[in-house]
Coordinates of N, CA and C in Angstrom, one line a residue:
K284 N 0.8 -1.2 0.0 CA 0.0 0.0 0.0 C 0.9 1.3 0.0
R285 N 1.9 1.2 0.8 CA 2.8 2.4 0.8 C 3.5 2.6 -0.5
Q286 N 3.9 1.6 -1.2 CA 4.5 1.7 -2.5 C 3.6 2.3 -3.5
I287 N 2.3 1.8 -3.5 CA 1.3 2.4 -4.4 C 1.0 3.8 -4.1
D288 N 1.0 4.1 -2.8 CA 0.7 5.5 -2.4 C 1.7 6.5 -2.9
I289 N 2.9 6.1 -3.0 CA 4.0 7.0 -3.5 C 4.2 7.0 -5.0
G290 N 3.3 6.2 -5.7 CA 3.3 6.3 -7.2 C 3.7 5.0 -7.9
V291 N 4.0 4.0 -7.2 CA 4.5 2.7 -7.9 C 3.2 2.1 -8.6
D292 N 3.4 1.7 -9.9 CA 2.3 1.0 -10.6 C 1.9 -0.2 -9.8
S293 N 0.6 -0.3 -9.5 CA 0.0 -1.4 -8.7 C 0.2 -2.7 -9.3
K294 N 0.4 -2.7 -10.7 CA 0.6 -4.0 -11.4 C 2.0 -4.6 -11.1
K295 N 2.9 -3.7 -10.6 CA 4.2 -4.1 -10.3 C 4.5 -4.4 -8.8
V296 N 3.4 -4.4 -8.1 CA 3.5 -4.7 -6.6 C 2.9 -6.0 -6.3
F297 N 3.7 -6.9 -5.7 CA 3.2 -8.2 -5.4 C 3.3 -8.5 -3.9
L298 N 2.4 -9.2 -3.4 CA 2.4 -9.7 -2.0 C 2.8 -11.2 -2.0
T299 N 3.9 -11.5 -1.4 CA 4.4 -12.9 -1.4 C 4.2 -13.5 0.0
G300 N 3.9 -12.7 1.0 CA 3.8 -13.3 2.4 C 5.0 -12.9 3.3
N301 N 5.0 -13.5 4.5 CA 6.0 -13.1 5.5 C 7.0 -14.3 5.6
M302 N 8.3 -14.0 5.3 CA 9.3 -15.1 5.3 C 9.6 -15.6 6.7
K303 N 9.2 -14.9 7.8 CA 9.4 -15.3 9.1 C 8.7 -16.7 9.4
F304 N 7.6 -16.9 8.7 CA 6.9 -18.2 8.8 C 7.7 -19.4 8.3
D305 N 8.8 -19.1 7.5 CA 9.5 -20.1 6.8 C 10.7 -20.7 7.6
H306 N 10.8 -20.3 8.8 CA 12.0 -20.8 9.6 C 11.8 -22.3 9.8
K307 N 12.9 -23.0 9.9 CA 13.0 -24.5 10.0 C 12.2 -25.0 11.2
I308 N 11.3 -25.9 10.9 CA 10.5 -26.5 12.0 C 11.5 -27.4 12.8
P309 N 11.6 -27.2 14.1 CA 12.6 -27.9 14.9 C 12.2 -29.3 15.2
D310 N 13.2 -30.1 15.6 CA 13.0 -31.5 16.0 C 12.6 -31.5 17.5
V311 N 11.5 -32.1 17.8 CA 11.0 -32.1 19.2 C 10.8 -33.5 19.8
N312 N 11.7 -34.4 19.4 CA 11.5 -35.8 19.8 C 11.8 -36.0 21.3
P313 N 11.1 -37.0 21.9 CA 11.2 -37.2 23.4 C 12.7 -37.3 23.9
E314 N 13.5 -38.0 23.1 CA 14.9 -38.2 23.5 C 15.7 -36.9 23.7
K315 N 15.4 -35.9 22.7 CA 16.1 -34.6 22.8 C 15.6 -33.9 24.0
K316 N 14.3 -33.9 24.2 CA 13.7 -33.2 25.4 C 14.3 -33.8 26.7
E317 N 14.4 -35.1 26.8 CA 15.0 -35.7 28.0 C 16.4 -35.2 28.2
R318 N 17.2 -35.1 27.1 CA 18.6 -34.7 27.2 C 18.7 -33.3 27.7
L319 N 17.8 -32.4 27.2 CA 17.8 -31.0 27.6 C 17.4 -30.9 29.1
L320 N 16.4 -31.6 29.5 CA 16.0 -31.5 30.9 C 17.2 -32.0 31.8
K321 N 17.8 -33.0 31.5 CA 18.9 -33.6 32.3 C 20.1 -32.6 32.3
D322 N 20.3 -31.9 31.2 CA 21.4 -30.9 31.1 C 21.1 -29.7 32.0
L323 N 19.9 -29.4 32.2 CA 19.4 -28.3 33.0 C 19.1 -28.6 34.5
N324 N 19.4 -29.9 34.8 CA 19.0 -30.4 36.2 C 17.5 -30.3 36.5
L325 N 16.7 -30.5 35.5 CA 15.3 -30.5 35.6 C 14.7 -31.9 35.4
Y326 N 13.5 -32.1 35.9 CA 12.9 -33.4 35.9 C 11.6 -33.4 35.0
P327 N 11.2 -34.6 34.5 CA 10.0 -34.7 33.7 C 8.8 -34.2 34.4
E328 N 8.7 -34.3 35.7 CA 7.5 -33.8 36.5 C 7.5 -32.3 36.7
D329 N 8.6 -31.6 36.4 CA 8.6 -30.2 36.5 C 7.7 -29.5 35.4
Q330 N 7.0 -28.5 35.8 CA 6.4 -27.6 34.8 C 7.3 -26.4 34.6
I331 N 7.4 -26.0 33.3 CA 8.4 -25.0 33.0 C 7.8 -23.8 32.3
F332 N 8.1 -22.6 32.9 CA 7.6 -21.3 32.5 C 8.8 -20.6 31.9
I333 N 8.8 -20.3 30.6 CA 9.9 -19.7 29.9 C 9.5 -18.2 29.6
A334 N 10.3 -17.3 30.0 CA 10.1 -15.9 29.7 C 11.3 -15.5 28.8
G335 N 11.1 -15.4 27.5 CA 12.2 -15.1 26.6 C 12.3 -13.7 26.1
S336 N 13.5 -13.3 25.9 CA 13.8 -11.9 25.3 C 13.1 -10.8 26.1
T337 N 13.3 -10.9 27.4 CA 12.7 -9.9 28.3 C 13.5 -8.6 28.4
H338 N 12.8 -7.5 28.8 CA 13.4 -6.2 28.9 C 13.2 -5.6 30.3
S339 N 13.9 -4.5 30.6 CA 13.7 -3.9 31.9 C 12.2 -3.5 32.0
G340 N 11.7 -3.8 33.2 CA 10.3 -3.5 33.5 C 9.4 -4.7 33.3
E341 N 9.9 -5.7 32.6 CA 9.2 -7.0 32.4 C 9.6 -8.1 33.5
E342 N 10.9 -8.1 33.8 CA 11.3 -9.1 34.7 C 10.6 -9.0 36.1
E343 N 10.4 -7.8 36.5 CA 9.7 -7.6 37.8 C 8.3 -8.2 37.8
V344 N 7.7 -8.0 36.7 CA 6.3 -8.5 36.5 C 6.3 -10.0 36.4
I345 N 7.2 -10.6 35.7 CA 7.4 -12.0 35.5 C 7.6 -12.7 36.9
L346 N 8.5 -12.1 37.6 CA 8.9 -12.7 38.9 C 7.7 -12.6 39.9
D347 N 7.0 -11.6 39.9 CA 5.8 -11.5 40.7 C 4.7 -12.5 40.3
V348 N 4.5 -12.6 39.0 CA 3.6 -13.7 38.5 C 4.0 -15.0 39.0
F349 N 5.3 -15.3 38.8 CA 5.9 -16.6 39.1 C 5.7 -16.9 40.6
Q350 N 5.9 -15.9 41.5 CA 5.8 -16.0 42.9 C 4.4 -16.5 43.3
Q351 N 3.4 -16.0 42.6 CA 2.0 -16.4 42.8 C 1.7 -17.8 42.2
L352 N 2.3 -18.1 41.1 CA 2.0 -19.3 40.4 C 2.5 -20.5 41.2
I353 N 3.7 -20.4 41.9 CA 4.3 -21.5 42.6 C 3.5 -21.9 43.9
Q354 N 2.7 -21.0 44.3 CA 1.8 -21.3 45.5 C 0.9 -22.4 45.1
E355 N 0.4 -22.5 43.9 CA -0.5 -23.6 43.4 C 0.3 -24.7 42.6
H356 N 1.4 -24.3 42.1 CA 2.2 -25.3 41.3 C 3.7 -25.3 41.8
P357 N 3.9 -26.0 42.9 CA 5.3 -25.9 43.5 C 6.3 -26.6 42.6
R358 N 6.0 -27.3 41.6 CA 7.0 -27.9 40.7 C 7.3 -27.0 39.5
L359 N 6.8 -25.8 39.5 CA 7.0 -24.9 38.4 C 8.4 -24.3 38.5
V360 N 9.1 -24.2 37.4 CA 10.4 -23.7 37.3 C 10.4 -22.5 36.2
L361 N 11.0 -21.4 36.6 CA 11.0 -20.3 35.6 C 12.4 -20.2 35.0
I362 N 12.4 -20.2 33.7 CA 13.6 -19.9 32.9 C 13.5 -18.5 32.3
L363 N 14.3 -17.6 32.8 CA 14.3 -16.2 32.5 C 15.4 -15.8 31.6
A364 N 15.1 -15.3 30.4 CA 16.1 -15.1 29.4 C 16.0 -13.6 29.0
P365 N 16.8 -12.7 29.6 CA 16.9 -11.3 29.2 C 17.4 -11.2 27.7
R366 N 16.8 -10.2 27.0 CA 17.2 -10.0 25.6 C 18.6 -9.7 25.4
H367 N 19.2 -8.8 26.3 CA 20.5 -8.3 26.1 C 21.5 -8.8 27.2
P368 N 22.6 -9.4 26.7 CA 23.6 -10.0 27.7 C 24.1 -9.0 28.7
E369 N 24.2 -7.8 28.4 CA 24.8 -6.8 29.3 C 23.8 -6.6 30.5
R370 N 22.6 -7.1 30.5 CA 21.7 -7.0 31.6 C 21.7 -8.2 32.5
F371 N 22.5 -9.2 32.2 CA 22.5 -10.5 33.0 C 22.7 -10.2 34.5
Q372 N 23.7 -9.4 34.8 CA 24.0 -9.1 36.2 C 22.9 -8.3 36.9
E373 N 22.3 -7.4 36.2 CA 21.2 -6.6 36.7 C 20.0 -7.5 37.0
V374 N 19.7 -8.4 36.1 CA 18.5 -9.3 36.3 C 18.8 -10.3 37.4
E375 N 20.0 -10.8 37.5 CA 20.4 -11.7 38.5 C 20.2 -11.1 39.9
K376 N 20.6 -9.9 40.0 CA 20.4 -9.2 41.3 C 18.9 -9.0 41.6
L377 N 18.1 -8.8 40.6 CA 16.7 -8.7 40.8 C 16.1 -10.1 41.3
V378 N 16.5 -11.1 40.7 CA 16.1 -12.5 41.1 C 16.5 -12.8 42.5
K379 N 17.7 -12.6 42.8 CA 18.2 -12.9 44.2 C 17.5 -12.0 45.2
G380 N 17.1 -10.8 44.8 CA 16.3 -10.0 45.8 C 14.9 -10.5 46.1
K381 N 14.4 -11.5 45.3 CA 13.1 -12.1 45.5 C 13.3 -13.4 46.4
N382 N 14.5 -13.8 46.7 CA 14.8 -14.9 47.5 C 14.4 -16.3 46.9
F383 N 14.4 -16.3 45.6 CA 14.2 -17.6 44.9 C 15.5 -18.5 45.0
I384 N 15.3 -19.8 44.9 CA 16.4 -20.7 44.7 C 16.8 -20.5 43.3
S385 N 17.9 -19.9 43.0 CA 18.2 -19.5 41.6 C 19.7 -19.7 41.3
A386 N 19.9 -19.7 40.0 CA 21.3 -19.8 39.5 C 21.3 -19.4 38.0
R387 N 22.5 -19.1 37.5 CA 22.7 -18.8 36.1 C 22.7 -20.2 35.4
R388 N 22.4 -20.2 34.1 CA 22.4 -21.4 33.3 C 23.8 -22.0 33.3
T389 N 24.8 -21.1 33.3 CA 26.2 -21.6 33.2 C 26.7 -22.2 34.5
Q390 N 25.9 -22.0 35.6 CA 26.4 -22.5 36.9 C 25.7 -23.9 37.2
I391 N 24.9 -24.4 36.4 CA 24.2 -25.7 36.7 C 24.6 -26.7 35.6
G392 N 23.9 -27.8 35.6 CA 24.3 -28.9 34.7 C 25.5 -29.6 35.1
K393 N 26.5 -29.8 34.2 CA 27.7 -30.5 34.5 C 28.5 -29.8 35.6
N394 N 28.4 -28.5 35.7 CA 29.1 -27.7 36.7 C 28.5 -27.9 38.1
N395 N 27.3 -28.3 38.2 CA 26.6 -28.5 39.5 C 25.4 -29.4 39.4
P396 N 25.7 -30.7 39.1 CA 24.7 -31.7 38.7 C 23.5 -31.9 39.7
S397 N 23.7 -31.6 41.0 CA 22.6 -31.9 41.9 C 21.7 -30.7 42.2
F398 N 22.1 -29.5 41.7 CA 21.3 -28.3 42.0 C 20.0 -28.2 41.1
H399 N 18.9 -28.0 41.8 CA 17.6 -27.9 41.1 C 17.0 -26.5 41.4
P400 N 17.0 -25.6 40.4 CA 16.6 -24.2 40.7 C 15.1 -24.0 40.6
Q401 N 14.7 -23.0 41.2 CA 13.3 -22.5 41.0 C 13.3 -21.5 39.8
V402 N 14.4 -20.7 39.8 CA 14.5 -19.7 38.7 C 15.9 -19.9 38.1
M403 N 15.9 -20.0 36.8 CA 17.2 -20.2 36.0 C 17.3 -19.0 35.2
L404 N 18.4 -18.2 35.3 CA 18.8 -17.1 34.5 C 19.5 -17.6 33.3
L405 N 19.0 -17.5 32.1 CA 19.6 -18.0 30.9 C 20.7 -17.0 30.4
D406 N 21.9 -17.3 30.8 CA 23.0 -16.4 30.5 C 23.9 -16.9 29.3
T407 N 23.3 -17.7 28.5 CA 24.0 -18.2 27.3 C 23.4 -17.5 26.0
I408 N 24.1 -17.6 24.9 CA 23.6 -17.0 23.7 C 23.3 -18.2 22.7
G409 N 22.1 -18.1 22.1 CA 21.7 -19.0 21.0 C 21.0 -20.3 21.6
E410 N 20.7 -20.3 22.8 CA 20.1 -21.5 23.4 C 18.6 -21.4 23.6
L411 N 18.1 -20.2 23.6 CA 16.7 -20.0 24.0 C 15.8 -20.7 23.0
S412 N 16.0 -20.6 21.8 CA 15.1 -21.2 20.8 C 14.8 -22.7 21.0
Q413 N 15.9 -23.5 21.3 CA 15.6 -24.9 21.5 C 15.0 -25.2 22.9
L414 N 15.2 -24.3 23.8 CA 14.6 -24.5 25.2 C 13.1 -24.3 25.1
Y415 N 12.6 -23.5 24.2 CA 11.2 -23.4 24.0 C 10.5 -24.7 23.9
G416 N 11.3 -25.7 23.4 CA 10.7 -27.0 23.2 C 10.4 -27.8 24.5
I417 N 10.9 -27.3 25.6 CA 10.6 -28.0 26.9 C 9.7 -27.2 27.8
G418 N 9.2 -26.0 27.3 CA 8.4 -25.2 28.1 C 6.9 -25.6 28.1
D419 N 6.2 -25.3 29.2 CA 4.8 -25.5 29.3 C 4.0 -24.2 29.0
I420 N 4.6 -23.1 29.4 CA 4.1 -21.8 29.1 C 5.2 -20.9 28.6
I421 N 4.9 -20.2 27.5 CA 6.0 -19.3 27.0 C 5.4 -17.9 26.9
F422 N 6.2 -17.0 27.5 CA 6.0 -15.5 27.4 C 7.1 -15.0 26.5
V423 N 6.8 -14.2 25.5 CA 7.8 -13.5 24.7 C 7.8 -12.1 25.0
G424 N 9.0 -11.6 25.4 CA 9.1 -10.3 25.9 C 9.2 -9.1 24.9
G425 N 9.6 -8.0 25.4 CA 9.6 -6.8 24.6 C 8.2 -6.3 24.2
S426 N 7.2 -6.9 25.0 CA 5.8 -6.7 24.6 C 4.9 -6.2 25.8
L427 N 5.4 -6.3 27.0 CA 4.7 -5.7 28.1 C 5.1 -4.3 28.4
V428 N 6.3 -4.0 27.8 CA 6.8 -2.6 27.8 C 6.9 -2.2 26.3
N429 N 7.0 -0.9 26.1 CA 6.9 -0.4 24.7 C 8.2 -0.6 23.9
I430 N 8.5 -1.8 23.6 CA 9.7 -2.1 22.8 C 9.3 -2.5 21.4
G431 N 8.2 -3.1 21.2 CA 7.7 -3.5 19.9 C 7.6 -5.0 19.7
G432 N 8.0 -5.8 20.7 CA 7.8 -7.2 20.7 C 9.0 -7.9 20.0
H433 N 9.0 -9.3 20.1 CA 10.0 -10.1 19.5 C 9.3 -11.3 18.8
N434 N 10.1 -12.1 18.2 CA 9.5 -13.2 17.3 C 8.7 -14.2 18.1
I435 N 7.4 -14.3 18.0 CA 6.6 -15.2 18.7 C 6.4 -16.5 17.9
L436 N 7.0 -16.7 16.8 CA 6.8 -17.9 16.0 C 7.7 -19.0 16.4
E437 N 8.9 -18.7 17.0 CA 9.8 -19.7 17.5 C 9.2 -20.7 18.4
P438 N 8.5 -20.3 19.5 CA 7.9 -21.3 20.4 C 6.7 -22.0 19.7
L439 N 6.0 -21.3 18.8 CA 4.8 -21.9 18.2 C 5.3 -23.1 17.3
A440 N 6.5 -23.0 16.8 CA 7.0 -24.1 16.0 C 7.1 -25.4 16.8
Y441 N 7.2 -25.3 18.1 CA 7.2 -26.4 19.0 C 5.8 -26.8 19.5
K442 N 4.8 -26.1 19.0 CA 3.4 -26.3 19.4 C 3.2 -25.9 20.8
K443 N 3.8 -24.8 21.2 CA 3.6 -24.3 22.6 C 2.7 -23.2 22.7
P444 N 1.9 -23.0 23.7 CA 1.1 -21.9 23.9 C 1.9 -20.6 24.2
V445 N 1.6 -19.5 23.5 CA 2.4 -18.3 23.6 C 1.6 -17.2 24.1
I446 N 2.2 -16.5 25.1 CA 1.6 -15.3 25.7 C 2.5 -14.1 25.3
F447 N 1.8 -13.0 24.9 CA 2.6 -11.8 24.6 C 1.8 -10.5 25.1
G448 N 2.5 -9.4 25.3 CA 1.9 -8.2 25.8 C 1.3 -7.4 24.7
P449 N 0.8 -6.2 25.0 CA 0.1 -5.3 24.0 C 1.0 -4.6 23.0
Y450 N 2.3 -4.5 23.3 CA 3.2 -3.7 22.5 C 3.9 -4.7 21.5
M451 N 3.2 -5.0 20.4 CA 3.7 -5.9 19.4 C 3.8 -5.3 18.0
Q452 N 4.1 -4.0 18.0 CA 4.0 -3.2 16.7 C 5.0 -3.7 15.7
N453 N 6.2 -4.3 16.2 CA 7.2 -4.8 15.2 C 6.7 -6.1 14.6
F454 N 5.7 -6.7 15.2 CA 5.2 -8.0 14.7 C 3.7 -8.0 14.7
S455 N 3.2 -6.8 14.4 CA 1.7 -6.6 14.5 C 0.9 -7.6 13.6
E456 N 1.4 -7.8 12.4 CA 0.6 -8.7 11.5 C 0.6 -10.1 12.0
I457 N 1.7 -10.6 12.5 CA 1.8 -11.9 13.1 C 0.9 -12.0 14.3
A458 N 1.0 -11.1 15.2 CA 0.2 -11.1 16.4 C -1.3 -11.1 16.1
Q459 N -1.7 -10.2 15.2 CA -3.1 -10.2 14.8 C -3.6 -11.5 14.2
T460 N -2.7 -12.1 13.4 CA -3.1 -13.4 12.8 C -3.3 -14.4 13.9
L461 N -2.4 -14.5 14.9 CA -2.5 -15.4 15.9 C -3.8 -15.2 16.8
E462 N -4.0 -14.0 17.1 CA -5.2 -13.7 17.9 C -6.5 -14.1 17.2
K463 N -6.6 -13.8 15.9 CA -7.8 -14.1 15.1 C -8.0 -15.6 15.0
S464 N -6.8 -16.3 15.0 CA -6.9 -17.8 14.9 C -7.1 -18.5 16.2
G465 N -7.1 -17.7 17.3 CA -7.2 -18.3 18.6 C -5.9 -19.1 19.0
A466 N -4.8 -18.7 18.4 CA -3.6 -19.4 18.7 C -2.6 -18.7 19.6
G467 N -2.8 -17.4 19.8 CA -1.9 -16.7 20.7 C -2.7 -16.0 21.8
I468 N -2.1 -15.7 22.9 CA -2.8 -15.1 24.1 C -2.2 -13.7 24.3
L469 N -3.0 -12.7 24.2 CA -2.7 -11.3 24.5 C -2.9 -11.0 26.0
A470 N -1.9 -10.6 26.7 CA -2.0 -10.3 28.1 C -1.7 -8.8 28.2
Q471 N -2.7 -8.0 28.5 CA -2.6 -6.5 28.5 C -1.8 -6.1 29.7
T472 N -1.8 -6.8 30.8 CA -1.2 -6.4 32.1 C -0.6 -7.6 32.7
G473 N 0.2 -7.4 33.8 CA 0.8 -8.5 34.6 C -0.3 -9.3 35.2
E474 N -1.4 -8.6 35.7 CA -2.5 -9.4 36.3 C -3.1 -10.3 35.3
N475 N -3.3 -9.8 34.1 CA -3.9 -10.7 33.0 C -2.9 -11.8 32.7
L476 N -1.6 -11.5 32.7 CA -0.6 -12.6 32.4 C -0.8 -13.7 33.5
L477 N -1.0 -13.3 34.7 CA -1.2 -14.3 35.8 C -2.4 -15.2 35.5
I478 N -3.5 -14.5 35.2 CA -4.7 -15.3 34.9 C -4.5 -16.3 33.8
Q479 N -3.9 -15.8 32.7 CA -3.7 -16.7 31.5 C -2.8 -17.8 31.8
A480 N -1.7 -17.5 32.6 CA -0.8 -18.6 33.0 C -1.4 -19.6 33.8
K481 N -2.3 -19.2 34.8 CA -3.0 -20.2 35.6 C -3.9 -21.1 34.8
K482 N -4.5 -20.5 33.8 CA -5.4 -21.3 32.9 C -4.6 -22.4 32.2
L483 N -3.4 -22.0 31.7 CA -2.6 -23.0 30.9 C -2.1 -24.1 31.8
L484 N -1.6 -23.7 33.0 CA -1.1 -24.7 33.9 C -2.2 -25.7 34.5
A485 N -3.4 -25.1 34.6 CA -4.5 -26.0 35.2 C -5.1 -26.9 34.1
N486 N -4.9 -26.5 32.9 CA -5.7 -27.3 31.8 C -4.7 -27.6 30.7
K487 N -4.1 -28.8 30.8 CA -3.1 -29.2 29.9 C -3.7 -29.3 28.5
R488 N -4.9 -29.8 28.4 CA -5.6 -30.0 27.1 C -5.8 -28.6 26.4
Y489 N -6.2 -27.6 27.2 CA -6.3 -26.3 26.6 C -5.0 -25.8 26.1
A490 N -3.9 -26.0 26.8 CA -2.6 -25.6 26.3 C -2.2 -26.3 25.0
Q491 N -2.5 -27.6 25.0 CA -2.1 -28.3 23.8 C -2.9 -27.9 22.5
V492 N -4.2 -27.5 22.8 CA -5.0 -27.0 21.7 C -4.5 -25.7 21.1
L493 N -4.1 -24.8 22.0 CA -3.5 -23.5 21.6 C -2.2 -23.7 20.8
G494 N -1.4 -24.6 21.3 CA -0.1 -24.9 20.7 C -0.3 -25.5 19.3
K495 N -1.3 -26.4 19.1 CA -1.6 -27.0 17.8 C -2.1 -25.9 16.9
K496 N -3.0 -25.0 17.3 CA -3.5 -24.0 16.5 C -2.4 -23.1 16.0
G497 N -1.4 -22.7 16.9 CA -0.3 -21.9 16.5 C 0.6 -22.6 15.4
F498 N 0.8 -23.8 15.6 CA 1.6 -24.6 14.6 C 0.9 -24.6 13.2
Q499 N -0.4 -24.7 13.3 CA -1.2 -24.7 12.0 C -1.1 -23.4 11.3
V500 N -1.1 -22.3 12.1 CA -0.9 -20.9 11.5 C 0.4 -20.9 10.8
I501 N 1.5 -21.4 11.4 CA 2.8 -21.4 10.7 C 2.7 -22.1 9.4
Q502 N 2.1 -23.3 9.5 CA 2.0 -24.1 8.2 C 1.2 -23.4 7.1
K503 N 0.2 -22.8 7.5 CA -0.7 -22.2 6.6 C -0.1 -21.0 5.9
H504 N 0.9 -20.3 6.6 CA 1.4 -19.1 6.0 C 2.9 -19.3 5.5
Q505 N 3.3 -20.5 5.4 CA 4.6 -20.8 4.8 C 4.7 -20.6 3.3
G506 N 5.8 -20.4 2.8 CA 6.0 -20.4 1.3 C 6.5 -19.1 0.7
A507 N 6.5 -18.0 1.6 CA 6.9 -16.7 1.0 C 8.3 -16.7 0.5
T508 N 9.2 -17.5 1.1 CA 10.6 -17.5 0.6 C 10.7 -18.1 -0.8
D509 N 10.0 -19.2 -1.0 CA 10.0 -19.8 -2.4 C 9.3 -18.8 -3.4
R510 N 8.3 -18.2 -3.0 CA 7.6 -17.2 -3.9 C 8.6 -16.1 -4.3
N511 N 9.3 -15.6 -3.3 CA 10.3 -14.5 -3.5 C 11.4 -15.0 -4.5
M512 N 11.9 -16.2 -4.2 CA 12.9 -16.7 -5.1 C 12.5 -16.9 -6.5
E513 N 11.2 -17.3 -6.7 CA 10.7 -17.4 -8.1 C 10.7 -16.1 -8.8
M514 N 10.3 -15.0 -8.0 CA 10.3 -13.7 -8.6 C 11.7 -13.2 -9.0
I515 N 12.6 -13.5 -8.0 CA 14.0 -13.1 -8.3 C 14.5 -13.8 -9.5
K516 N 14.2 -15.0 -9.7 CA 14.7 -15.8 -10.8 C 14.2 -15.2 -12.1
Q517 N 12.9 -14.7 -12.1 CA 12.3 -14.1 -13.3 C 13.1 -12.8 -13.7
F518 N 13.4 -12.0 -12.7 CA 14.2 -10.8 -12.9 C 15.6 -11.1 -13.5
I519 N 16.2 -12.1 -12.9 CA 17.5 -12.5 -13.4 C 17.5 -13.0 -14.8
Q520 N 16.4 -13.8 -15.2 CA 16.3 -14.2 -16.5 C 16.1 -13.1 -17.5
V521 N 15.3 -12.1 -17.1 CA 15.1 -10.9 -18.0 C 16.4 -10.2 -18.1
R522 N 17.2 -10.0 -17.1 CA 18.4 -9.3 -17.1 C 19.4 -10.0 -18.1
E523 N 19.5 -11.3 -17.9 CA 20.4 -12.1 -18.8 C 20.0 -12.0 -20.2
Q524 N 18.7 -12.0 -20.5 CA 18.2 -11.9 -21.8 C 18.6 -10.6 -22.5
K525 N 18.5 -9.5 -21.7 CA 18.8 -8.2 -22.1 C 20.3 -8.1 -22.5
K526 N 21.1 -8.8 -21.7 CA 22.6 -8.8 -21.9 C 22.9 -9.5 -23.3
R527 N 22.1 -10.6 -23.5 CA 22.3 -11.4 -24.8 C 21.9 -10.5 -26.0
W528 N 20.8 -9.8 -25.8 CA 20.4 -8.9 -26.9 C 21.4 -7.8 -27.2
Q529 N 21.9 -7.2 -26.1 CA 22.9 -6.2 -26.2 C 24.2 -6.7 -26.9
A530 N 24.6 -7.9 -26.6 CA 25.7 -8.5 -27.2 C 25.6 -8.7 -28.7
K531 N 24.3 -8.9 -29.1 CA 24.0 -9.1 -30.5 C 23.7 -7.8 -31.2
G532 N 23.8 -6.7 -30.5 CA 23.5 -5.4 -31.1 C 22.0 -5.1 -31.2
V533 N 21.2 -5.8 -30.4 CA 19.8 -5.5 -30.4 C 19.5 -4.4 -29.4
R534 N 18.8 -3.4 -29.8 CA 18.6 -2.2 -28.9 C 17.1 -2.0 -28.6
N535 N 16.9 -1.3 -27.6 CA 15.6 -0.8 -27.2 C 14.6 -1.9 -26.9
H536 N 15.0 -3.1 -26.5 CA 14.1 -4.1 -26.0 C 13.8 -3.8 -24.5
Q537 N 12.5 -4.0 -24.2 CA 12.1 -3.8 -22.8 C 11.9 -5.2 -22.1

């Protein structure tokens, strides 16, 4: 629409879709999940709440929600993953101030095989995406505060229920698609986040249905990358044809 509004011929504007839907569907076999749990000192009976890509102002809300959730679900574990590594120390101080049994990801596993945390601060890079596969509830940050949101498709690829806040302007199309499909949960406030998390923990079937709907949304909207490549190939073919004409002395071909 913006291209047409500034004068581009509408016949030369094509909608191919959103390539974010085309990311590789991860492997979620039980053996891999068991290995991940063991590596994190977690157990199959644990329920796992993952808050990914969080920002300042969100961790406080998440920890308060978690504090209330563990009163009804004592086996619940929070994996807290700040978006920016330079904030690890700040968030660690915040967690310790709440008196949870906690540790950094790099302090457990092989380094401390008997330690079982209530709150795990994910202080590694590149590990969050695969950890979504062991979560029971996923909250994607940058959305309870006015950041613009982060990619909510990664946990959906694992068929996980996803909660996000009202500030999703960077992913507005995807968020709206998920809401309309009943596949994503919008939590306007921390209080609403608590209510939605309680529903998911109390009703495993409900959580599974949401996760399945989210996965179906991904499948339905895939294919943009292939469509883009086909268009690029067409332009390359035209360019190469023009070069051949020019080499033969043929002029003024369009």
